[in-house]
Coordinates of N, CA and C and ligand atoms in Angstrom, one line a residue:
M1 N 17.0 7.0 -0.1 CA 15.9 6.7 0.8 C 14.6 7.0 0.2
Q2 N 13.7 6.0 0.2 CA 12.4 6.2 -0.4 C 11.4 6.6 0.6
L3 N 10.8 7.8 0.5 CA 9.8 8.2 1.5 C 8.4 7.7 1.1
R4 N 8.2 6.5 1.2 CA 7.0 5.9 0.9 C 6.5 4.9 2.0
I5 N 5.2 4.9 2.2 CA 4.7 4.0 3.3 C 4.1 2.7 2.6
F6 N 3.5 2.9 1.5 CA 2.9 1.8 0.7 C 3.7 1.5 -0.5
F7 N 4.0 0.3 -0.7 CA 4.8 -0.1 -1.9 C 3.9 -0.9 -2.8
K8 N 3.9 -0.6 -4.1 CA 3.0 -1.3 -5.0 C 3.5 -2.8 -5.2
T9 N 2.6 -3.7 -5.3 CA 3.0 -5.1 -5.6 C 2.6 -5.4 -7.1
Y10 N 3.2 -6.3 -7.6 CA 2.9 -6.7 -9.0 C 2.5 -8.2 -9.1
P11 N 1.2 -8.5 -8.7 CA 0.8 -9.9 -8.7 C 0.9 -10.6 -10.0
E12 N 0.9 -9.8 -11.1 CA 1.0 -10.4 -12.5 C 2.3 -11.1 -12.7
T13 N 3.3 -10.6 -12.0 CA 4.7 -11.2 -12.2 C 5.1 -12.0 -11.0
S14 N 4.3 -12.1 -10.0 CA 4.7 -12.9 -8.8 C 4.1 -14.3 -8.8
R15 N 4.5 -15.1 -7.8 CA 4.1 -16.5 -7.7 C 2.6 -16.7 -7.4
C16 N 2.1 -17.7 -8.0 CA 0.7 -18.1 -7.7 C 0.7 -18.7 -6.3
P17 N -0.2 -18.3 -5.4 CA -0.3 -18.8 -4.1 C -0.6 -20.3 -4.0
S18 N -1.2 -20.8 -5.0 CA -1.7 -22.2 -5.0 C -0.7 -23.1 -5.7
C19 N -0.2 -22.9 -6.9 CA 0.7 -23.8 -7.6 C 2.1 -23.3 -7.6
G20 N 2.4 -22.1 -7.2 CA 3.7 -21.6 -7.1 C 4.4 -21.2 -8.4
K21 N 3.7 -21.2 -9.5 CA 4.2 -20.9 -10.8 C 4.3 -19.4 -11.0
I22 N 5.3 -18.9 -11.7 CA 5.5 -17.5 -11.9 C 4.9 -17.0 -13.2
G23 N 4.2 -15.9 -13.2 CA 3.7 -15.3 -14.4 C 2.4 -15.9 -15.0
T24 N 1.7 -16.7 -14.1 CA 0.5 -17.3 -14.6 C -0.7 -16.6 -14.1
I25 N -0.5 -15.6 -13.2 CA -1.6 -14.9 -12.6 C -2.1 -13.7 -13.5
R26 N -3.4 -13.7 -13.7 CA -4.0 -12.6 -14.5 C -5.1 -12.0 -13.7
R27 N -5.5 -10.8 -14.0 CA -6.6 -10.1 -13.3 C -7.9 -10.8 -13.7
S28 N -8.8 -10.8 -12.7 CA -10.1 -11.5 -12.9 C -11.2 -10.5 -12.7
R29 N -12.3 -10.8 -13.4 CA -13.4 -9.9 -13.3 C -14.3 -10.2 -12.1
A30 N -14.9 -9.2 -11.5 CA -15.7 -9.3 -10.3 C -17.0 -10.0 -10.7
K31 N -17.4 -11.0 -9.9 CA -18.6 -11.8 -10.2 C -19.8 -11.5 -9.3
N32 N -19.5 -10.9 -8.2 CA -20.6 -10.5 -7.3 C -20.3 -9.2 -6.6
L33 N -21.3 -8.8 -5.8 CA -21.2 -7.5 -5.1 C -20.0 -7.4 -4.2
F34 N -19.7 -8.5 -3.5 CA -18.5 -8.6 -2.6 C -17.2 -8.4 -3.3
E35 N -17.1 -9.0 -4.5 CA -15.9 -8.9 -5.3 C -15.8 -7.5 -5.9
S36 N -16.9 -6.9 -6.3 CA -17.0 -5.6 -6.8 C -16.5 -4.6 -5.8
S37 N -16.9 -4.8 -4.5 CA -16.6 -3.8 -3.5 C -15.1 -3.9 -3.2
I38 N -14.5 -5.1 -3.4 CA -13.0 -5.2 -3.2 C -12.3 -4.4 -4.2
K39 N -12.8 -4.5 -5.4 CA -12.2 -3.7 -6.5 C -12.3 -2.2 -6.3
F40 N -13.5 -1.9 -5.7 CA -13.8 -0.5 -5.5 C -12.8 0.2 -4.5
T41 N -12.3 -0.6 -3.5 CA -11.4 -0.1 -2.5 C -10.0 0.3 -3.1
R42 N -9.7 -0.3 -4.3 CA -8.5 -0.1 -5.0 C -7.2 -0.6 -4.2
V43 N -7.4 -1.2 -3.1 CA -6.3 -1.7 -2.3 C -5.9 -3.1 -2.7
A44 N -7.0 -3.8 -3.1 CA -6.7 -5.2 -3.5 C -7.4 -5.4 -4.9
N45 N -7.1 -6.5 -5.5 CA -7.7 -6.8 -6.8 C -7.9 -8.4 -6.9
L46 N -8.8 -8.7 -7.8 CA -9.1 -10.1 -8.0 C -8.2 -10.7 -9.1
F47 N -7.7 -11.9 -8.7 CA -6.7 -12.5 -9.7 C -7.1 -14.0 -9.9
K48 N -6.6 -14.5 -11.0 CA -6.9 -15.9 -11.4 C -5.6 -16.5 -12.0
C49 N -5.4 -17.7 -11.6 CA -4.2 -18.4 -12.2 C -4.6 -19.2 -13.4
R50 N -3.9 -19.0 -14.5 CA -4.2 -19.7 -15.7 C -3.9 -21.2 -15.7
E51 N -2.9 -21.4 -14.8 CA -2.3 -22.8 -14.7 C -3.2 -23.7 -13.9
C52 N -3.5 -23.3 -12.6 CA -4.2 -24.3 -11.8 C -5.6 -23.9 -11.5
G53 N -6.0 -22.7 -12.0 CA -7.4 -22.3 -11.8 C -7.7 -21.6 -10.5
W54 N -6.6 -21.3 -9.7 CA -6.8 -20.6 -8.4 C -7.4 -19.2 -8.7
R55 N -8.3 -18.8 -7.8 CA -8.9 -17.5 -7.9 C -8.9 -16.9 -6.6
G56 N -8.5 -15.7 -6.4 CA -8.6 -15.0 -5.1 C -8.2 -13.6 -5.2
I57 N -8.0 -13.0 -4.0 CA -7.7 -11.6 -3.8 C -6.3 -11.4 -3.4
L58 N -5.6 -10.5 -4.1 CA -4.3 -10.2 -3.8 C -4.2 -8.7 -3.5
K59 N -3.4 -8.3 -2.6 CA -3.2 -6.9 -2.2 C -2.4 -6.2 -3.3
K60 N -2.7 -5.0 -3.6 CA -2.0 -4.2 -4.6 C -0.9 -3.5 -4.0
Y61 N -1.0 -3.3 -2.7 CA 0.1 -2.5 -1.9 C 0.5 -3.3 -0.7
M62 N 1.7 -3.1 -0.4 CA 2.3 -3.8 0.8 C 3.1 -2.8 1.6
V63 N 3.4 -3.2 2.9 CA 4.2 -2.4 3.7 C 5.5 -3.2 4.0
N64 N 6.6 -2.6 4.1 CA 7.9 -3.3 4.5 C 8.6 -2.4 5.5
K65 N 9.8 -2.8 5.8 CA 10.6 -2.1 6.8 C 10.8 -0.6 6.5
Y66 N 10.8 -0.3 5.3 CA 11.0 1.1 4.9 C 9.7 1.9 5.3
S67 N 8.6 1.3 5.3 CA 7.3 1.9 5.7 C 7.4 2.4 7.1
F68 N 8.0 1.6 8.0 CA 8.1 2.0 9.4 C 9.1 3.1 9.6
I69 N 10.2 3.1 8.8 CA 11.2 4.1 8.9 C 10.6 5.4 8.4
T70 N 9.8 5.4 7.3 CA 9.2 6.5 6.7 C 8.2 7.1 7.7
L71 N 7.4 6.2 8.3 CA 6.3 6.6 9.3 C 7.0 7.4 10.5
A72 N 8.1 6.8 11.0 CA 8.8 7.4 12.1 C 9.3 8.7 11.7
F73 N 9.9 8.8 10.5 CA 10.4 10.1 10.0 C 9.3 11.2 9.9
Y74 N 8.2 10.8 9.4 CA 7.1 11.8 9.3 C 6.6 12.2 10.7
I75 N 6.5 11.3 11.6 CA 6.1 11.6 13.0 C 7.1 12.6 13.6
I76 N 8.4 12.3 13.5 CA 9.4 13.2 14.0 C 9.3 14.6 13.4
L77 N 9.1 14.6 12.1 CA 9.0 15.8 11.3 C 7.8 16.6 11.8
T78 N 6.7 16.0 12.0 CA 5.5 16.7 12.4 C 5.7 17.3 13.8
V79 N 6.3 16.5 14.7 CA 6.5 16.9 16.1 C 7.5 18.1 16.1
S80 N 8.5 18.0 15.3 CA 9.5 19.1 15.2 C 8.9 20.4 14.7
V81 N 8.1 20.3 13.6 CA 7.4 21.4 13.0 C 6.5 22.1 14.0
A82 N 5.7 21.2 14.7 CA 4.7 21.7 15.7 C 5.5 22.4 16.8
Y83 N 6.6 21.9 17.2 CA 7.4 22.5 18.3 C 7.9 23.9 17.9
V84 N 8.4 24.0 16.7 CA 9.0 25.2 16.1 C 7.9 26.3 16.0
I85 N 6.7 25.9 15.5 CA 5.6 26.8 15.4 C 5.2 27.3 16.8
R86 N 5.1 26.4 17.7 CA 4.8 26.8 19.1 C 5.7 27.8 19.7
Q87 N 7.0 27.6 19.4 CA 8.0 28.5 19.9 C 7.9 29.9 19.3
V88 N 7.6 29.9 18.0 CA 7.5 31.1 17.2 C 6.2 31.9 17.8
L89 N 5.1 31.2 18.0 CA 3.9 31.8 18.5 C 4.1 32.3 19.9
L90 N 4.8 31.6 20.7 CA 5.1 32.0 22.1 C 5.9 33.3 22.1
K91 N 6.9 33.3 21.2 CA 7.8 34.4 21.1 C 7.1 35.7 20.7
N92 N 6.1 35.6 19.8 CA 5.5 36.7 19.2 C 4.2 37.2 20.0
F93 N 3.5 36.2 20.5 CA 2.3 36.5 21.2 C 2.2 36.2 22.7
G94 N 3.2 35.5 23.2 CA 3.2 35.0 24.6 C 3.6 36.1 25.5
S95 N 3.2 36.0 26.7 CA 3.5 36.9 27.8 C 3.8 38.4 27.4
Ligands
ZN1 ZN1 -1.6 -21.5 -10.0

């Protein structure tokens, strides 16, 4: 079981959204402030297709079904820990 919420994607080895070819996508340089700000967030990056000239933004991370399982696991864990701490505090300092 992988305890991860965000999974890294590899746009360099994935399909071009425009022409559908694999392995033609390369990272592209930011040309304006908007594109620079996207790079700055580190969540997405600019890419360009060598084959068809497509240029756009692709996410660097994605969520899948394991993300929800992990999230649920963390919530249950947090609630359980909070409950235990509360019990301990009540036992020592309560009434
Ligand atoms: Zn392409």
